[in-house]
mmCIF file of C-alpha atoms in Angstrom:
data_model
loop_
_atom_site.group_PDB
_atom_site.id
_atom_site.type_symbol
_atom_site.label_atom_id
_atom_site.label_comp_id
_atom_site.label_asym_id
_atom_site.label_seq_id
_atom_site.Cartn_x
_atom_site.Cartn_y
_atom_site.Cartn_z
ATOM 1 C CA MET A 1 51.787 -48.283 -108.274
ATOM 2 C CA ALA A 2 54.132 -51.288 -109.566
ATOM 3 C CA LEU A 3 53.536 -54.188 -107.542
ATOM 4 C CA LEU A 4 57.505 -54.551 -105.803
ATOM 5 C CA SER A 5 56.760 -50.653 -104.965
ATOM 6 C CA LEU A 6 54.963 -51.367 -101.861
ATOM 7 C CA PRO A 7 56.029 -52.508 -98.329
ATOM 8 C CA SER A 8 57.030 -55.709 -98.271
ATOM 9 C CA ASP A 9 53.948 -57.074 -96.682
ATOM 10 C CA GLN A 10 51.505 -55.100 -98.840
ATOM 11 C CA THR A 11 52.871 -56.763 -101.947
ATOM 12 C CA LYS A 12 53.542 -60.283 -99.729
ATOM 13 C CA ALA A 13 49.447 -60.599 -99.350
ATOM 14 C CA MET A 14 48.577 -59.303 -102.718
ATOM 15 C CA ILE A 15 51.235 -62.605 -104.400
ATOM 16 C CA ARG A 16 50.037 -63.771 -102.149
ATOM 17 C CA GLN A 17 46.072 -63.493 -102.355
ATOM 18 C CA GLU A 18 45.993 -63.476 -106.474
ATOM 19 C CA VAL A 19 48.484 -67.099 -106.567
ATOM 20 C CA LEU A 20 45.703 -68.306 -104.170
ATOM 21 C CA ALA A 21 42.341 -67.268 -105.647
ATOM 22 C CA ARG A 22 44.101 -68.500 -109.794
ATOM 23 C CA ARG A 23 45.257 -71.763 -108.081
ATOM 24 C CA ARG A 24 43.255 -74.765 -109.467
ATOM 25 C CA SER A 25 42.771 -78.196 -108.198
ATOM 26 C CA VAL A 26 46.481 -80.142 -108.084
ATOM 27 C CA LEU A 27 45.607 -82.509 -111.246
ATOM 28 C CA PRO A 28 46.851 -86.361 -110.535
ATOM 29 C CA ARG A 29 48.892 -86.451 -113.622
ATOM 30 C CA GLN A 30 50.179 -83.241 -111.577
ATOM 31 C CA ASN A 31 51.050 -84.649 -108.280
ATOM 32 C CA ARG A 32 52.170 -88.453 -109.346
ATOM 33 C CA GLN A 33 55.565 -86.160 -111.452
ATOM 34 C CA LEU A 34 55.756 -83.800 -108.093
ATOM 35 C CA VAL A 35 55.908 -87.691 -105.623
ATOM 36 C CA SER A 36 58.274 -89.178 -108.743
ATOM 37 C CA ASN A 37 60.692 -85.926 -108.717
ATOM 38 C CA LEU A 38 60.484 -85.826 -104.936
ATOM 39 C CA LEU A 39 60.956 -89.705 -103.806
ATOM 40 C CA ALA A 40 64.205 -88.757 -106.868
ATOM 41 C CA TYR A 41 65.710 -85.964 -105.870
ATOM 42 C CA LEU A 42 65.213 -88.294 -101.326
ATOM 43 C CA ARG A 43 66.392 -91.280 -102.364
ATOM 44 C CA TRP A 44 69.989 -88.984 -103.817
ATOM 45 C CA MET A 45 69.876 -87.206 -100.841
ATOM 46 C CA GLN A 46 69.488 -90.177 -98.905
ATOM 47 C CA PRO A 47 68.628 -89.317 -95.119
ATOM 48 C CA ALA A 48 67.167 -90.817 -92.221
ATOM 49 C CA VAL A 49 64.025 -88.033 -91.326
ATOM 50 C CA ILE A 50 62.788 -86.099 -94.016
ATOM 51 C CA ALA A 51 59.685 -84.173 -92.838
ATOM 52 C CA ALA A 52 56.664 -83.687 -94.579
ATOM 53 C CA THR A 53 53.772 -82.238 -94.580
ATOM 54 C CA TRP A 54 49.238 -83.790 -94.578
ATOM 55 C CA PRO A 55 47.807 -81.662 -97.258
ATOM 56 C CA LEU A 56 45.029 -78.310 -97.394
ATOM 57 C CA PRO A 57 42.807 -78.119 -99.702
ATOM 58 C CA GLY A 58 44.103 -77.053 -103.070
ATOM 59 C CA GLU A 59 47.696 -78.113 -102.071
ATOM 60 C CA ALA A 60 49.853 -81.219 -103.880
ATOM 61 C CA ASP A 61 49.027 -84.774 -101.752
ATOM 62 C CA LEU A 62 52.477 -85.904 -99.915
ATOM 63 C CA ARG A 63 50.283 -88.675 -98.612
ATOM 64 C CA PRO A 64 51.519 -91.141 -101.576
ATOM 65 C CA LEU A 65 54.930 -89.937 -100.558
ATOM 66 C CA CYS A 66 55.166 -90.660 -97.238
ATOM 67 C CA ARG A 67 53.356 -94.068 -97.867
ATOM 68 C CA GLN A 68 56.779 -94.730 -100.050
ATOM 69 C CA LEU A 69 58.740 -93.512 -98.440
ATOM 70 C CA GLY A 70 57.750 -95.442 -94.973
ATOM 71 C CA ARG A 71 57.959 -98.705 -97.222
ATOM 72 C CA ALA A 72 61.376 -98.574 -98.266
ATOM 73 C CA GLY A 73 62.259 -97.482 -94.480
ATOM 74 C CA TYR A 74 62.489 -93.715 -94.297
ATOM 75 C CA ARG A 75 61.252 -91.979 -91.037
ATOM 76 C CA VAL A 76 58.811 -89.319 -91.623
ATOM 77 C CA VAL A 77 57.268 -86.957 -89.927
ATOM 78 C CA LEU A 78 54.463 -84.367 -89.915
ATOM 79 C CA PRO A 79 54.464 -80.810 -88.220
ATOM 80 C CA GLU A 80 52.341 -80.319 -85.584
ATOM 81 C CA THR A 81 50.716 -76.212 -86.446
ATOM 82 C CA PRO A 82 50.657 -74.963 -82.397
ATOM 83 C CA PRO A 83 49.122 -72.500 -81.365
ATOM 84 C CA ARG A 84 50.325 -68.379 -83.058
ATOM 85 C CA GLY A 85 53.514 -67.522 -82.946
ATOM 86 C CA GLN A 86 55.028 -70.700 -81.594
ATOM 87 C CA PRO A 87 57.160 -72.808 -84.518
ATOM 88 C CA LEU A 88 56.230 -76.657 -85.846
ATOM 89 C CA VAL A 89 56.458 -79.459 -84.004
ATOM 90 C CA PHE A 90 57.838 -81.962 -86.412
ATOM 91 C CA ARG A 91 55.888 -85.896 -84.492
ATOM 92 C CA GLU A 92 56.438 -89.267 -86.485
ATOM 93 C CA TRP A 93 54.222 -90.432 -88.652
ATOM 94 C CA ARG A 94 53.312 -93.389 -89.583
ATOM 95 C CA HIS A 95 50.482 -95.549 -92.186
ATOM 96 C CA ASP A 96 48.978 -97.041 -89.493
ATOM 97 C CA ARG A 97 48.223 -95.008 -87.349
ATOM 98 C CA PRO A 98 45.431 -92.213 -86.807
ATOM 99 C CA MET A 99 45.391 -88.680 -87.403
ATOM 100 C CA ARG A 100 44.570 -86.184 -85.234
ATOM 101 C CA LYS A 101 42.633 -83.043 -86.194
ATOM 102 C CA GLY A 102 44.823 -79.642 -85.661
ATOM 103 C CA ARG A 103 44.426 -76.106 -86.502
ATOM 104 C CA PHE A 104 43.371 -74.297 -89.774
ATOM 105 C CA GLY A 105 42.095 -78.003 -90.862
ATOM 106 C CA THR A 106 45.635 -79.370 -90.321
ATOM 107 C CA GLN A 107 46.092 -83.076 -89.289
ATOM 108 C CA HIS A 108 49.167 -84.509 -87.657
ATOM 109 C CA PRO A 109 50.804 -87.874 -86.329
ATOM 110 C CA THR A 110 50.518 -88.122 -82.478
ATOM 111 C CA GLY A 111 54.351 -90.164 -82.501
ATOM 112 C CA ARG A 112 57.826 -88.786 -81.184
ATOM 113 C CA ARG A 113 59.440 -85.698 -81.771
ATOM 114 C CA TRP A 114 61.808 -86.104 -83.991
ATOM 115 C CA ALA A 115 64.555 -83.404 -85.623
ATOM 116 C CA PRO A 116 64.276 -83.972 -88.838
ATOM 117 C CA ASP A 117 66.834 -84.548 -91.851
ATOM 118 C CA VAL A 118 64.947 -82.388 -94.601
ATOM 119 C CA ILE A 119 62.420 -80.597 -94.438
ATOM 120 C CA LEU A 120 59.885 -81.160 -97.847
ATOM 121 C CA VAL A 121 58.458 -76.747 -97.433
ATOM 122 C CA PRO A 122 55.137 -75.767 -98.725
ATOM 123 C CA LEU A 123 54.820 -72.794 -101.022
ATOM 124 C CA VAL A 124 51.894 -70.417 -102.151
ATOM 125 C CA ALA A 125 54.711 -68.883 -104.617
ATOM 126 C CA PHE A 126 58.239 -69.040 -105.073
ATOM 127 C CA ASP A 127 61.435 -68.214 -107.243
ATOM 128 C CA ARG A 128 63.910 -68.940 -108.999
ATOM 129 C CA GLN A 129 66.204 -66.850 -106.742
ATOM 130 C CA GLY A 130 64.719 -69.440 -103.611
ATOM 131 C CA GLY A 131 62.614 -66.604 -102.569
ATOM 132 C CA ARG A 132 59.335 -68.736 -101.055
ATOM 133 C CA LEU A 133 56.302 -66.419 -100.223
ATOM 134 C CA GLY A 134 53.393 -68.942 -97.774
ATOM 135 C CA TYR A 135 50.541 -68.495 -96.047
ATOM 136 C CA GLY A 136 51.411 -66.021 -93.959
ATOM 137 C CA GLY A 137 51.224 -67.118 -90.362
ATOM 138 C CA GLY A 138 55.159 -67.239 -90.388
ATOM 139 C CA TYR A 139 55.507 -71.106 -89.310
ATOM 140 C CA TYR A 140 57.999 -72.226 -91.463
ATOM 141 C CA ASP A 141 59.880 -68.261 -90.381
ATOM 142 C CA ARG A 142 60.459 -69.131 -87.018
ATOM 143 C CA THR A 143 60.914 -73.085 -87.128
ATOM 144 C CA LEU A 144 63.510 -73.539 -90.069
ATOM 145 C CA PRO A 145 66.267 -71.733 -87.607
ATOM 146 C CA LEU A 146 65.561 -74.456 -85.219
ATOM 147 C CA HIS A 147 66.303 -77.104 -87.968
ATOM 148 C CA SER A 148 69.227 -75.822 -89.563
ATOM 149 C CA GLN A 149 71.075 -78.682 -89.786
ATOM 150 C CA ALA A 150 68.136 -80.013 -92.084
ATOM 151 C CA ALA A 151 67.908 -79.608 -95.644
ATOM 152 C CA LEU A 152 65.731 -77.923 -97.181
ATOM 153 C CA VAL A 153 63.200 -77.967 -100.108
ATOM 154 C CA GLY A 154 60.533 -76.508 -101.481
ATOM 155 C CA TYR A 155 57.987 -77.604 -102.982
ATOM 156 C CA GLY A 156 54.894 -77.069 -105.548
ATOM 157 C CA LEU A 157 53.468 -76.352 -108.610
ATOM 158 C CA SER A 158 55.020 -74.670 -111.419
ATOM 159 C CA SER A 159 52.395 -72.309 -112.246
ATOM 160 C CA GLN A 160 53.018 -70.783 -109.079
ATOM 161 C CA GLU A 161 56.775 -69.238 -109.709
ATOM 162 C CA ARG A 162 56.625 -65.785 -110.173
ATOM 163 C CA GLU A 163 59.705 -63.465 -111.027
ATOM 164 C CA ALA A 164 60.673 -62.205 -107.777
ATOM 165 C CA LEU A 165 59.153 -61.967 -104.730
ATOM 166 C CA PRO A 166 59.795 -59.663 -101.650
ATOM 167 C CA MET A 167 62.192 -60.699 -98.858
ATOM 168 C CA ASP A 168 62.642 -59.732 -96.101
ATOM 169 C CA GLU A 169 65.008 -61.201 -93.032
ATOM 170 C CA HIS A 170 63.551 -63.587 -91.497
ATOM 171 C CA ASP A 171 62.427 -65.078 -94.891
ATOM 172 C CA HIS A 172 64.461 -68.108 -95.411
ATOM 173 C CA ARG A 173 65.356 -69.442 -99.737
ATOM 174 C CA LEU A 174 66.023 -72.167 -100.462
ATOM 175 C CA PRO A 175 68.051 -74.315 -101.528
ATOM 176 C CA VAL A 176 66.196 -76.027 -103.998
ATOM 177 C CA ILE A 177 62.940 -76.483 -105.155
ATOM 178 C CA VAL A 178 61.443 -79.327 -106.950
ATOM 179 C CA THR A 179 57.883 -79.215 -109.165
ATOM 180 C CA GLU A 180 55.947 -81.905 -111.315
ATOM 181 C CA ARG A 181 58.598 -80.522 -114.635
ATOM 182 C CA GLU A 182 61.799 -79.960 -112.750
ATOM 183 C CA VAL A 183 63.957 -79.497 -109.790
ATOM 184 C CA ILE A 184 65.526 -75.865 -110.116
ATOM 185 C CA HIS A 185 68.899 -75.984 -107.711
ATOM 186 C CA ILE A 186 69.128 -72.332 -106.510
ATOM 187 C CA SER A 187 72.664 -71.013 -106.906
ATOM 188 C CA LYS A 188 74.731 -69.320 -103.926
ATOM 189 C CA GLU A 189 75.868 -65.966 -106.199
#
């Protein structure tokens, strides 16, 4: 049976399982290049408030990016993961403030809530049409409509790219995806 002929949820679960099973630790040089590419792109955009993420095991580590952005005067916010079914809350991060343990092994700051100008969206897999596959909790799918003014920038490693991902009506296509190799601009055909 062809993978894309299965119901969308089953297909997504299979792709997610396959990608996560094959995922290797992010090499330091890959992480440095991804952070460098993100930093250059964000400097070009010049937003005031940037929503980043704190890494989960096996993910790219944006902590160096957060530190560089903070030193450059940008306001960095990180998501607090609420109970399932609720959207993410973005709280101000500063390098000198403690982090609080969150759900699913996440960590978040205790700072003030902010609405971001740019949301860096983590992904398990992506395609060149802007398709994104997350962990399956739907947090970003519920959060992104509440921040329609924010620019969306997906990020991950080039090894997470797939030919095509199934997309449902609640899924959000990303206009830009940054990897350690390139910045991919998705055309709006």
